[in-house]
Short mmCIF file of C-alpha atoms (C1' of nucleotides) in Angstrom, two decimals:
data_model
loop_
_atom_site.label_atom_id
_atom_site.label_comp_id
_atom_site.label_asym_id
_atom_site.label_seq_id
_atom_site.Cartn_x
_atom_site.Cartn_y
_atom_site.Cartn_z
CA UNK A 10 -12.98 25.17 -24.27
CA UNK A 11 -10.96 21.99 -24.70
CA UNK A 12 -7.82 22.05 -26.81
CA UNK A 13 -8.67 19.02 -28.91
CA UNK A 14 -6.45 17.62 -31.62
CA UNK A 15 -2.84 16.71 -31.12
CA UNK A 16 -0.87 18.85 -28.71
CA UNK A 17 1.05 22.07 -29.55
CA UNK A 18 -0.06 23.83 -26.43
CA UNK A 19 0.25 27.55 -26.95
CA UNK A 20 -1.94 30.46 -26.16
CA UNK A 21 -1.99 31.47 -29.80
CA UNK A 22 -2.82 27.94 -30.95
CA UNK A 23 -5.68 27.73 -28.48
CA UNK A 24 -7.02 31.11 -29.57
CA UNK A 25 -6.82 29.96 -33.19
CA UNK A 26 -8.65 26.76 -32.23
CA UNK A 27 -11.44 28.83 -30.77
CA UNK A 28 -11.69 31.08 -33.80
CA UNK A 29 -10.36 34.05 -31.87
CA UNK A 30 -7.31 36.21 -31.93
CA UNK A 31 -4.65 35.72 -29.25
CA UNK A 32 -5.11 38.99 -27.33
CA UNK A 33 -8.80 38.20 -26.92
CA UNK A 34 -7.90 35.46 -24.43
CA UNK A 35 -6.44 38.09 -22.13
CA UNK A 36 -9.98 39.21 -21.38
CA UNK A 37 -10.53 35.83 -19.70
CA UNK A 38 -7.08 34.84 -18.40
CA UNK A 39 -4.38 36.98 -16.89
CA UNK A 40 -1.57 35.04 -18.54
CA UNK A 41 -0.72 31.87 -20.40
CA UNK A 42 -0.12 30.08 -17.11
CA UNK A 43 -3.64 30.93 -15.97
CA UNK A 44 -4.99 29.51 -19.20
CA UNK A 45 -2.96 26.35 -18.73
CA UNK A 46 -4.23 25.96 -15.18
CA UNK A 47 -7.82 26.30 -16.38
CA UNK A 48 -7.25 23.67 -19.06
CA UNK A 49 -5.66 21.31 -16.55
CA UNK A 50 -8.58 21.66 -14.17
CA UNK A 51 -11.03 21.11 -17.02
CA UNK A 52 -9.14 18.00 -18.08
CA UNK A 53 -9.02 16.48 -14.58
CA UNK A 54 -12.70 17.19 -14.10
CA UNK A 55 -13.69 15.88 -17.50
CA UNK A 56 -11.81 12.65 -16.79
CA UNK A 57 -13.44 12.30 -13.39
CA UNK A 58 -16.88 12.95 -14.87
CA UNK A 59 -16.21 10.29 -17.47
CA UNK A 60 -15.05 7.72 -14.92
CA UNK A 61 -18.07 8.34 -12.71
CA UNK A 62 -20.49 8.13 -15.59
CA UNK A 63 -18.97 4.91 -16.90
CA UNK A 64 -18.96 3.37 -13.44
CA UNK A 65 -22.60 4.29 -12.82
CA UNK A 66 -23.58 2.76 -16.13
CA UNK A 67 -23.39 -0.57 -14.29
CA UNK A 68 -25.77 -1.55 -11.47
CA UNK A 69 -24.64 -1.40 -7.84
CA UNK A 70 -25.20 -5.13 -7.45
CA UNK A 71 -22.54 -5.89 -10.05
CA UNK A 72 -19.44 -4.29 -8.53
CA UNK A 73 -17.04 -6.19 -10.79
CA UNK A 74 -18.71 -4.68 -13.83
CA UNK A 75 -18.56 -1.24 -12.23
CA UNK A 76 -14.82 -1.67 -11.66
CA UNK A 77 -14.12 -2.86 -15.18
CA UNK A 78 -16.23 -0.09 -16.68
CA UNK A 79 -14.21 2.48 -14.76
CA UNK A 80 -10.89 1.04 -15.89
CA UNK A 81 -12.01 0.87 -19.51
CA UNK A 82 -13.26 4.44 -19.39
CA UNK A 83 -9.82 5.62 -18.33
CA UNK A 84 -8.18 4.24 -21.45
CA UNK A 85 -11.04 5.30 -23.72
CA UNK A 86 -10.89 8.85 -22.45
CA UNK A 87 -7.14 9.03 -22.92
CA UNK A 88 -7.37 7.80 -26.51
CA UNK A 89 -10.27 10.14 -27.25
CA UNK A 90 -8.63 13.19 -25.67
CA UNK A 91 -4.89 12.77 -26.15
CA UNK A 92 -4.15 16.47 -25.76
CA UNK A 93 -5.98 16.67 -22.44
CA UNK A 94 -4.42 13.46 -21.19
CA UNK A 95 -0.98 14.69 -22.20
CA UNK A 96 -1.59 18.01 -20.53
CA UNK A 97 -2.21 16.42 -17.15
CA UNK A 98 -0.05 13.30 -17.33
CA UNK A 99 2.62 14.07 -19.91
CA UNK A 100 5.91 15.88 -19.64
CA UNK A 101 5.58 18.85 -17.29
CA UNK A 102 5.49 22.17 -19.13
CA UNK A 103 8.87 23.88 -18.68
CA UNK A 104 8.58 27.00 -16.55
CA UNK A 105 5.01 26.24 -15.50
CA UNK A 106 4.20 25.33 -11.91
CA UNK A 107 0.64 24.18 -11.27
CA UNK A 108 -1.14 25.67 -8.24
CA UNK A 109 -1.52 22.58 -6.08
CA UNK A 110 -4.42 23.91 -4.08
CA UNK A 111 -6.43 23.84 -7.30
CA UNK A 112 -5.08 20.83 -9.14
CA UNK A 113 -4.95 18.37 -6.26
CA UNK A 114 -8.69 18.46 -5.49
CA UNK A 115 -9.44 18.01 -9.19
CA UNK A 116 -6.97 15.12 -9.37
CA UNK A 117 -8.41 13.56 -6.21
CA UNK A 118 -11.82 13.38 -7.85
CA UNK A 119 -10.35 10.69 -10.06
CA UNK A 120 -9.06 8.71 -7.10
CA UNK A 121 -12.52 8.95 -5.57
CA UNK A 122 -14.23 7.85 -8.77
CA UNK A 123 -12.19 4.66 -8.86
CA UNK A 124 -12.04 4.28 -5.09
CA UNK A 125 -15.82 4.22 -4.90
CA UNK A 126 -15.95 1.30 -7.29
CA UNK A 127 -13.28 -0.50 -5.31
CA UNK A 128 -14.96 0.13 -1.98
CA UNK A 129 -18.26 -1.13 -3.37
CA UNK A 130 -16.65 -4.34 -4.56
CA UNK A 131 -14.95 -4.88 -1.22
CA UNK A 132 -18.10 -4.23 0.76
CA UNK A 133 -19.96 -6.83 -1.24
CA UNK A 134 -17.14 -9.31 -0.77
CA UNK A 135 -16.45 -9.47 -4.49
CA UNK A 136 -13.00 -7.99 -4.04
CA UNK A 137 -10.83 -9.55 -1.35
CA UNK A 138 -7.38 -7.98 -1.61
CA UNK A 139 -4.23 -9.82 -0.55
CA UNK A 140 -3.11 -9.20 2.99
CA UNK A 141 -0.24 -6.85 2.07
CA UNK A 142 -2.83 -4.21 1.23
CA UNK A 143 -3.88 -3.82 4.80
CA UNK A 144 -0.31 -3.71 6.11
CA UNK A 145 1.65 -1.23 4.02
CA UNK A 146 4.58 0.90 5.22
CA UNK A 147 3.84 3.51 7.93
CA UNK A 148 5.30 6.42 5.94
CA UNK A 149 2.78 5.74 3.19
CA UNK A 150 0.02 5.21 5.70
CA UNK A 151 0.66 8.68 7.11
CA UNK A 152 0.56 10.34 3.69
CA UNK A 153 -2.66 8.60 2.71
CA UNK A 154 -4.19 9.51 6.03
CA UNK A 155 -3.57 13.20 5.43
CA UNK A 156 -4.77 12.88 1.84
CA UNK A 157 -7.97 11.39 3.21
CA UNK A 158 -8.42 14.07 5.83
CA UNK A 159 -7.50 17.03 3.62
CA UNK A 160 -10.01 15.99 1.01
CA UNK A 161 -12.75 14.74 3.34
CA UNK A 162 -12.71 11.41 1.60
CA UNK A 163 -14.09 9.03 4.16
CA UNK A 164 -12.84 5.62 3.16
CA UNK A 165 -10.65 2.95 4.77
CA UNK A 166 -6.94 3.50 4.16
CA UNK A 167 -6.60 0.08 2.59
CA UNK A 168 -9.14 1.09 -0.06
CA UNK A 169 -7.21 4.27 -0.73
CA UNK A 170 -3.97 2.37 -1.05
CA UNK A 171 -5.49 -0.21 -3.36
CA UNK A 172 -6.90 2.62 -5.44
CA UNK A 173 -3.48 4.18 -5.87
CA UNK A 174 -1.97 0.86 -6.84
CA UNK A 175 -4.64 0.02 -9.40
CA UNK A 176 -4.55 3.52 -10.84
CA UNK A 177 -0.81 3.29 -11.19
CA UNK A 178 -0.85 -0.01 -13.03
CA UNK A 179 -3.66 1.13 -15.27
CA UNK A 180 -1.83 4.34 -15.98
CA UNK A 181 1.31 2.50 -17.01
CA UNK A 182 -0.54 0.66 -19.75
CA UNK A 183 -2.32 3.74 -20.98
CA UNK A 184 0.63 6.15 -21.15
CA UNK A 185 2.86 3.64 -22.83
CA UNK A 186 0.16 2.94 -25.39
CA UNK A 187 -0.69 6.58 -26.03
CA UNK A 188 2.94 7.55 -26.43
CA UNK A 189 3.52 4.74 -28.90
CA UNK A 190 5.53 2.23 -26.90
CA UNK A 191 3.03 -0.60 -26.47
CA UNK A 192 1.82 -0.97 -30.04
CA UNK A 193 5.09 -2.16 -31.56
CA UNK A 194 5.43 -4.80 -28.84
CA UNK A 195 2.00 -6.36 -28.30
CA UNK A 196 0.22 -5.29 -31.49
CA UNK A 197 -3.38 -5.41 -30.30
CA UNK A 198 -3.30 -2.77 -27.58
CA UNK A 199 -7.03 -2.87 -26.87
CA UNK A 200 -6.91 -6.60 -26.26
CA UNK A 201 -3.77 -6.24 -24.17
CA UNK A 202 -5.46 -3.67 -21.96
CA UNK A 203 -8.62 -5.72 -21.55
CA UNK A 204 -6.68 -8.86 -20.77
CA UNK A 205 -4.21 -7.30 -18.37
CA UNK A 206 -6.79 -5.29 -16.46
CA UNK A 207 -8.65 -8.54 -15.93
CA UNK A 208 -5.49 -10.28 -14.76
CA UNK A 209 -4.60 -7.43 -12.47
CA UNK A 210 -8.00 -7.35 -10.82
CA UNK A 211 -7.97 -11.10 -10.37
CA UNK A 212 -4.51 -10.95 -8.80
CA UNK A 213 -5.85 -8.20 -6.55
CA UNK A 214 -8.51 -10.58 -5.30
CA UNK A 215 -11.50 -9.87 -7.54
CA UNK A 216 -13.92 -12.80 -7.73
CA UNK A 217 -15.27 -12.93 -11.25
CA UNK A 218 -18.27 -15.20 -11.21
CA UNK A 219 -21.28 -13.51 -12.78
CA UNK A 220 -19.06 -11.92 -15.42
CA UNK B 15 26.58 14.19 -25.22
CA UNK B 16 23.67 13.84 -22.84
CA UNK B 17 21.30 16.75 -22.37
CA UNK B 18 21.33 16.69 -18.59
CA UNK B 19 19.38 19.09 -16.38
CA UNK B 20 15.66 19.63 -16.72
CA UNK B 21 14.25 19.48 -20.21
CA UNK B 22 13.95 22.40 -22.67
CA UNK B 23 14.96 20.30 -25.64
CA UNK B 24 16.24 22.59 -28.36
CA UNK B 25 19.18 22.47 -30.68
CA UNK B 26 20.38 25.82 -29.37
CA UNK B 27 20.02 24.74 -25.74
CA UNK B 28 21.98 21.57 -26.39
CA UNK B 29 24.72 23.49 -28.16
CA UNK B 30 24.84 25.89 -25.23
CA UNK B 31 25.06 22.92 -22.86
CA UNK B 32 28.06 21.63 -24.76
CA UNK B 33 29.79 24.99 -24.75
CA UNK B 34 29.33 25.39 -28.47
CA UNK B 35 27.44 27.64 -30.77
CA UNK B 36 24.31 26.34 -32.48
CA UNK B 37 25.58 26.19 -36.08
CA UNK B 38 28.51 24.06 -34.92
CA UNK B 39 26.10 21.16 -34.38
CA UNK B 40 25.34 21.13 -38.07
CA UNK B 41 28.77 19.69 -38.66
CA UNK B 42 27.60 16.56 -36.83
CA UNK B 43 23.86 16.39 -37.50
CA UNK B 44 21.94 17.22 -40.63
CA UNK B 45 19.02 18.74 -38.74
CA UNK B 46 17.41 19.05 -35.33
CA UNK B 47 15.49 15.86 -35.94
CA UNK B 48 18.73 13.97 -36.52
CA UNK B 49 20.06 15.34 -33.27
CA UNK B 50 16.92 14.28 -31.44
CA UNK B 51 17.16 10.80 -32.90
CA UNK B 52 20.76 10.50 -31.73
CA UNK B 53 19.79 11.63 -28.23
CA UNK B 54 16.91 9.15 -28.13
CA UNK B 55 19.17 6.29 -29.15
CA UNK B 56 21.76 7.34 -26.58
CA UNK B 57 19.07 7.43 -23.89
CA UNK B 58 17.65 4.00 -24.72
CA UNK B 59 21.13 2.53 -24.80
CA UNK B 60 22.22 4.22 -21.59
CA UNK B 61 19.13 2.88 -19.83
CA UNK B 62 19.75 -0.62 -21.17
CA UNK B 63 23.42 -0.48 -20.11
CA UNK B 64 22.32 0.60 -16.66
CA UNK B 65 19.75 -2.18 -16.33
CA UNK B 66 22.22 -4.82 -17.46
CA UNK B 67 24.93 -3.55 -15.14
CA UNK B 68 22.58 -3.45 -12.15
CA UNK B 69 21.27 -6.92 -12.91
CA UNK B 70 24.76 -8.37 -13.25
CA UNK B 71 25.74 -6.87 -9.93
CA UNK B 72 23.92 -9.82 -8.36
CA UNK B 73 25.08 -13.42 -8.72
CA UNK B 74 23.38 -15.79 -11.14
CA UNK B 75 22.35 -18.07 -8.31
CA UNK B 76 20.20 -15.35 -6.78
CA UNK B 77 17.71 -14.61 -9.55
CA UNK B 78 15.30 -12.79 -7.25
CA UNK B 79 18.02 -10.30 -6.36
CA UNK B 80 18.88 -9.88 -10.02
CA UNK B 81 15.25 -9.11 -10.81
CA UNK B 82 14.89 -6.61 -8.00
CA UNK B 83 18.17 -4.91 -8.89
CA UNK B 84 16.94 -4.45 -12.45
CA UNK B 85 13.64 -2.95 -11.34
CA UNK B 86 15.33 -0.60 -8.91
CA UNK B 87 17.81 0.52 -11.55
CA UNK B 88 14.95 1.55 -13.81
CA UNK B 89 13.60 4.00 -11.27
CA UNK B 90 17.04 5.20 -10.21
CA UNK B 91 18.02 5.93 -13.78
CA UNK B 92 14.80 7.83 -14.43
CA UNK B 93 15.29 10.00 -11.37
CA UNK B 94 18.96 10.58 -12.18
CA UNK B 95 18.35 11.40 -15.85
CA UNK B 96 14.92 13.02 -16.02
CA UNK B 97 15.62 14.75 -19.33
CA UNK B 98 16.63 11.50 -21.00
CA UNK B 99 13.73 9.60 -19.51
CA UNK B 100 11.32 12.31 -20.62
CA UNK B 101 12.82 12.32 -24.09
CA UNK B 102 12.06 8.65 -24.65
CA UNK B 103 8.93 8.15 -22.51
CA UNK B 104 7.37 11.59 -22.19
CA UNK B 105 5.06 13.51 -24.47
CA UNK B 106 6.03 12.93 -28.10
CA UNK B 107 7.78 15.91 -29.66
CA UNK B 108 5.31 17.65 -31.99
CA UNK B 109 6.37 17.35 -35.61
CA UNK B 110 9.03 14.77 -34.87
CA UNK B 111 8.66 11.19 -36.02
CA UNK B 112 11.29 8.75 -34.74
CA UNK B 113 12.80 6.37 -37.29
CA UNK B 114 11.51 3.05 -35.99
CA UNK B 115 14.22 0.95 -37.59
CA UNK B 116 16.67 2.68 -35.27
CA UNK B 117 14.66 3.26 -32.10
CA UNK B 118 12.99 -0.13 -31.84
CA UNK B 119 16.23 -2.15 -31.56
CA UNK B 120 17.49 0.29 -28.93
CA UNK B 121 14.21 0.02 -27.04
CA UNK B 122 14.23 -3.77 -27.33
CA UNK B 123 17.58 -3.88 -25.54
CA UNK B 124 15.67 -2.81 -22.44
CA UNK B 125 13.13 -5.59 -22.85
CA UNK B 126 16.00 -8.03 -23.18
CA UNK B 127 17.79 -6.68 -20.11
CA UNK B 128 14.72 -7.32 -17.97
CA UNK B 129 13.67 -10.43 -19.86
CA UNK B 130 17.01 -12.08 -19.13
CA UNK B 131 16.49 -11.59 -15.42
CA UNK B 132 12.97 -12.98 -15.69
CA UNK B 133 14.03 -15.98 -17.75
CA UNK B 134 16.80 -16.73 -15.26
CA UNK B 135 14.36 -16.69 -12.37
CA UNK B 136 11.94 -18.94 -14.20
CA UNK B 137 14.62 -21.43 -15.20
CA UNK B 138 15.69 -21.78 -11.60
CA UNK B 139 12.12 -22.22 -10.49
CA UNK B 140 12.19 -19.08 -8.39
CA UNK B 141 9.57 -17.40 -10.55
CA UNK B 142 6.47 -19.43 -11.29
CA UNK B 143 4.03 -17.17 -13.11
CA UNK B 144 0.26 -17.66 -12.91
CA UNK B 145 -1.25 -19.75 -15.66
CA UNK B 146 -2.74 -16.79 -17.60
CA UNK B 147 0.79 -15.87 -18.66
CA UNK B 148 1.17 -18.92 -20.80
CA UNK B 149 -2.27 -18.51 -22.39
CA UNK B 150 -2.67 -14.97 -23.57
CA UNK B 151 -4.73 -13.77 -26.56
CA UNK B 152 -3.61 -14.96 -30.01
CA UNK B 153 -3.38 -11.44 -31.49
CA UNK B 154 -0.80 -10.58 -28.85
CA UNK B 155 0.95 -13.88 -29.30
CA UNK B 156 1.41 -13.12 -32.99
CA UNK B 157 2.86 -9.65 -32.32
CA UNK B 158 5.29 -10.95 -29.70
CA UNK B 159 6.32 -13.75 -32.02
CA UNK B 160 7.32 -11.28 -34.73
CA UNK B 161 9.02 -9.05 -32.17
CA UNK B 162 11.02 -12.07 -31.08
CA UNK B 163 11.93 -13.07 -34.62
CA UNK B 164 12.72 -9.56 -35.91
CA UNK B 165 15.10 -8.97 -33.04
CA UNK B 166 16.58 -12.46 -32.85
CA UNK B 167 15.61 -12.60 -29.21
CA UNK B 168 15.42 -16.30 -28.49
CA UNK B 169 13.18 -16.62 -25.48
CA UNK B 170 9.85 -18.32 -24.75
CA UNK B 171 6.86 -16.14 -25.62
CA UNK B 172 5.57 -16.39 -22.07
CA UNK B 173 8.79 -14.79 -20.81
CA UNK B 174 8.43 -12.01 -23.36
CA UNK B 175 4.85 -11.40 -22.34
CA UNK B 176 5.70 -11.38 -18.66
CA UNK B 177 8.50 -8.93 -19.42
CA UNK B 178 6.12 -6.54 -21.13
CA UNK B 179 3.67 -6.76 -18.25
CA UNK B 180 6.28 -6.14 -15.55
CA UNK B 181 7.87 -3.32 -17.51
CA UNK B 182 4.47 -1.73 -17.92
CA UNK B 183 3.62 -1.82 -14.23
CA UNK B 184 7.05 -0.61 -13.25
CA UNK B 185 6.80 2.18 -15.78
CA UNK B 186 3.47 3.34 -14.39
CA UNK B 187 5.00 3.92 -10.98
CA UNK B 188 8.06 5.66 -12.35
CA UNK B 189 6.37 8.07 -14.78
CA UNK B 190 3.73 9.08 -12.30
CA UNK B 191 6.43 9.72 -9.72
CA UNK B 192 8.73 11.63 -12.06
CA UNK B 193 5.92 13.81 -13.35
CA UNK B 194 4.82 14.66 -9.82
CA UNK B 195 1.64 12.66 -9.40
CA UNK B 196 2.67 10.05 -6.89
CA UNK B 197 4.37 12.22 -4.29
CA UNK B 198 1.29 14.14 -3.15
CA UNK B 199 -0.59 10.86 -2.67
CA UNK B 200 1.76 8.38 -1.04
CA UNK B 201 4.43 10.70 0.33
CA UNK B 202 7.37 8.33 0.47
CA UNK B 203 7.75 7.44 -3.19
CA UNK B 204 10.95 5.40 -2.75
CA UNK B 205 9.27 3.19 -0.17
CA UNK B 206 6.15 2.92 -2.31
CA UNK B 207 8.20 1.73 -5.26
CA UNK B 208 10.15 -0.77 -3.22
CA UNK B 209 7.03 -2.14 -1.57
CA UNK B 210 4.92 -2.34 -4.70
CA UNK B 211 7.62 -3.89 -6.85
CA UNK B 212 7.93 -6.58 -4.19
CA UNK B 213 4.18 -7.10 -4.14
CA UNK B 214 4.00 -7.23 -7.90
CA UNK B 215 6.74 -9.82 -8.21
CA UNK B 216 5.17 -11.92 -5.49
CA UNK B 217 1.79 -11.75 -7.23
CA UNK B 218 3.59 -12.77 -10.42
CA UNK B 219 4.81 -15.89 -8.68
CA UNK B 220 8.21 -14.96 -7.35
CA UNK B 221 9.33 -17.09 -4.40
CA UNK B 222 11.23 -14.87 -2.00
CA UNK B 223 13.08 -17.12 0.35
CA UNK B 224 16.78 -16.31 0.57
CA UNK B 225 16.06 -12.62 0.05
"C1'" DT C 24 -39.56 56.32 -30.69
"C1'" DG C 25 -35.11 58.57 -30.97
"C1'" DT C 26 -30.77 60.37 -29.53
"C1'" DA C 27 -26.43 60.24 -26.38
"C1'" DC C 28 -23.57 57.83 -23.95
"C1'" DA C 29 -21.35 53.72 -21.40
"C1'" DT C 30 -19.89 49.05 -21.56
"C1'" DC C 31 -17.14 45.64 -23.16
"C1'" DA C 32 -15.85 41.57 -26.36
"C1'" DG C 33 -12.69 41.24 -29.68
"C1'" DT C 34 -9.07 43.22 -33.34
"C1'" DG C 35 -4.66 44.48 -35.51
"C1'" DA C 36 -0.28 46.23 -35.13
"C1'" DA C 37 3.70 46.07 -32.63
"C1'" DC C 38 7.43 44.56 -29.14
"C1'" DG C 39 11.21 41.49 -27.76
"C1'" DC C 40 12.55 36.70 -27.54
"C1'" DG C 41 14.26 32.02 -28.69
"C1'" DC C 42 13.97 28.97 -32.17
"C1'" DG C 43 16.08 26.15 -36.59
"C1'" DT C 44 18.81 27.02 -40.33
"C1'" DT C 45 22.13 29.35 -43.94
"C1'" DC C 46 26.30 31.31 -45.07
"C1'" DA C 47 30.59 33.50 -45.51
"C1'" DC C 48 34.28 33.62 -42.42
"C1'" DT C 49 38.34 32.54 -39.13
"C1'" DG C 50 41.97 30.28 -37.38
"C1'" DA C 51 44.20 26.23 -35.74
"C1'" DT C 52 46.16 21.75 -37.32
"C1'" DG C 53 48.13 18.68 -40.69
"C1'" DT C 54 50.61 17.64 -45.10
"C1'" DA C 55 53.93 18.50 -49.25
"C1'" DC C 56 58.05 19.80 -50.80
"C1'" DT D 15 63.93 23.45 -40.65
"C1'" DG D 16 60.90 26.56 -43.23
"C1'" DT D 17 57.42 27.97 -46.38
"C1'" DA D 18 52.80 27.14 -49.03
"C1'" DC D 19 48.78 25.19 -49.11
"C1'" DA D 20 44.65 22.12 -47.79
"C1'" DT D 21 41.56 20.61 -44.32
"C1'" DC D 22 38.10 21.32 -41.27
"C1'" DA D 23 36.01 22.39 -36.46
"C1'" DG D 24 33.78 26.12 -34.94
"C1'" DT D 25 32.08 31.38 -35.15
"C1'" DG D 26 29.07 35.41 -35.80
"C1'" DA D 27 25.74 37.65 -38.32
"C1'" DA D 28 21.56 37.16 -40.45
"C1'" DC D 29 16.93 35.13 -42.06
"C1'" DG D 30 12.04 34.07 -41.21
"C1'" DC D 31 8.91 32.15 -37.83
"C1'" DG D 32 5.79 31.50 -33.84
"C1'" DC D 33 5.58 32.68 -29.34
"C1'" DG D 34 3.53 35.67 -25.01
"C1'" DT D 35 2.20 40.10 -24.12
"C1'" DT D 36 0.89 45.34 -24.56
"C1'" DC D 37 -1.85 48.80 -26.34
"C1'" DA D 38 -4.75 51.84 -28.72
"C1'" DC D 39 -8.64 50.89 -31.40
"C1'" DT D 40 -13.40 49.35 -33.30
"C1'" DG D 41 -17.89 48.30 -33.30
"C1'" DA D 42 -21.81 45.94 -31.51
"C1'" DT D 43 -24.98 45.85 -27.48
"C1'" DG D 44 -27.27 47.82 -23.54
"C1'" DT D 45 -29.01 51.75 -20.68
"C1'" DA D 46 -30.79 56.74 -19.66
"C1'" DC D 47 -33.63 60.28 -20.68
#
DNA sequence: TGTACATCAGTGAACGCGCGTTCACTGATGTAC
DNA sequence: TGTACATCAGTGAACGCGCGTTCACTGATGTAC
């Protein structure tokens, strides 16, 4: 039920993709917007599943490897599922408003997937973030607190904040690459990602001893 | 000639916006794709103009302020011109292929606008980047070298690399915010941007004394 | 086992709409004498 | 100054297309007796 291939998001195109006729979809979705919502939820969940699986590929006693595996999986998934990535992180669909009560929990799963890896690394003393990450502005603190409570995600606020920051930086590299802006500049985008994610984690206080 | 407002990029919509009828545009552009190309070039150039202007608002002897002004201008411009930002950095338009020989120089102007601020800060010893930014992978070095040569942008490779990295991180924050992903998490997106850009520059080796 | 009927996934035709594009045209402005 | 003509920015009608959506339908599958 994933709209693979490029993009061209349209009810008719999706029906075609599935070997059906457009009206047939109305047996399963009330409208195009309902279809879109379902696809968005699927995409968020598929990404979260992928991140979790990649993270858990690595043993608990190697938290740096778990972190790196999670970051790499993000890019790999985006490149492998450009339509899904675009659907959730690309230009908003004009006239479509996502139902937040459904999309936010699905999106939060991705924060949790990465946050778990970060928390593990911090607990084992492999990740020692700079001091600014325990003293960030109160307005942000409040928002993260309610995010944590609303989603029953029991984790220190500093971990949550660090998660958002790392996700954001990682996302910058991936969107720019997927939408064709990184290639012309740095050439080897895979190497650039690998190298910069390493740099970022090191700047964030990751100790990289045992590889 | 800017398609303000939300998005809904279509030749007819643009004509409507300009108080004209759709066929009238064919006197100025051969096809919709030509129109789109012109809008993309305008957007890249407008952004570059904005970055340069913001940077040059600050005196040469305060390179940290020049850097921060440039970074802030990027976000401000994106929020003020969401349609233009989306046009150049959002989901690629299906079926449209931008003519690189035109778009790349326009895009490079933005690298140069930021790169100039970075180079200035480094020359004055206010920005002392970590060692990994003078020793990055050879495949990337080669691509940056040809970017530098093709665009007659005479600057050390390490400055160019640092520019790409900072642009990428900055872009991650801005796209996620503009497309609605940051707000639900951190609440105060303006404060988040301000705080994180400061953190990033400090991690990159910026000395912030005279604020 | 065989007939009668209900269920329901999916079809095909049709609708109104906005799109990109073409084409013959209108009508204002500028130039020639 | 006045008439005749050329130029050219913009119009309005029309085209074929893909879209989301509706509706009456078909035909396979399952249940009742």
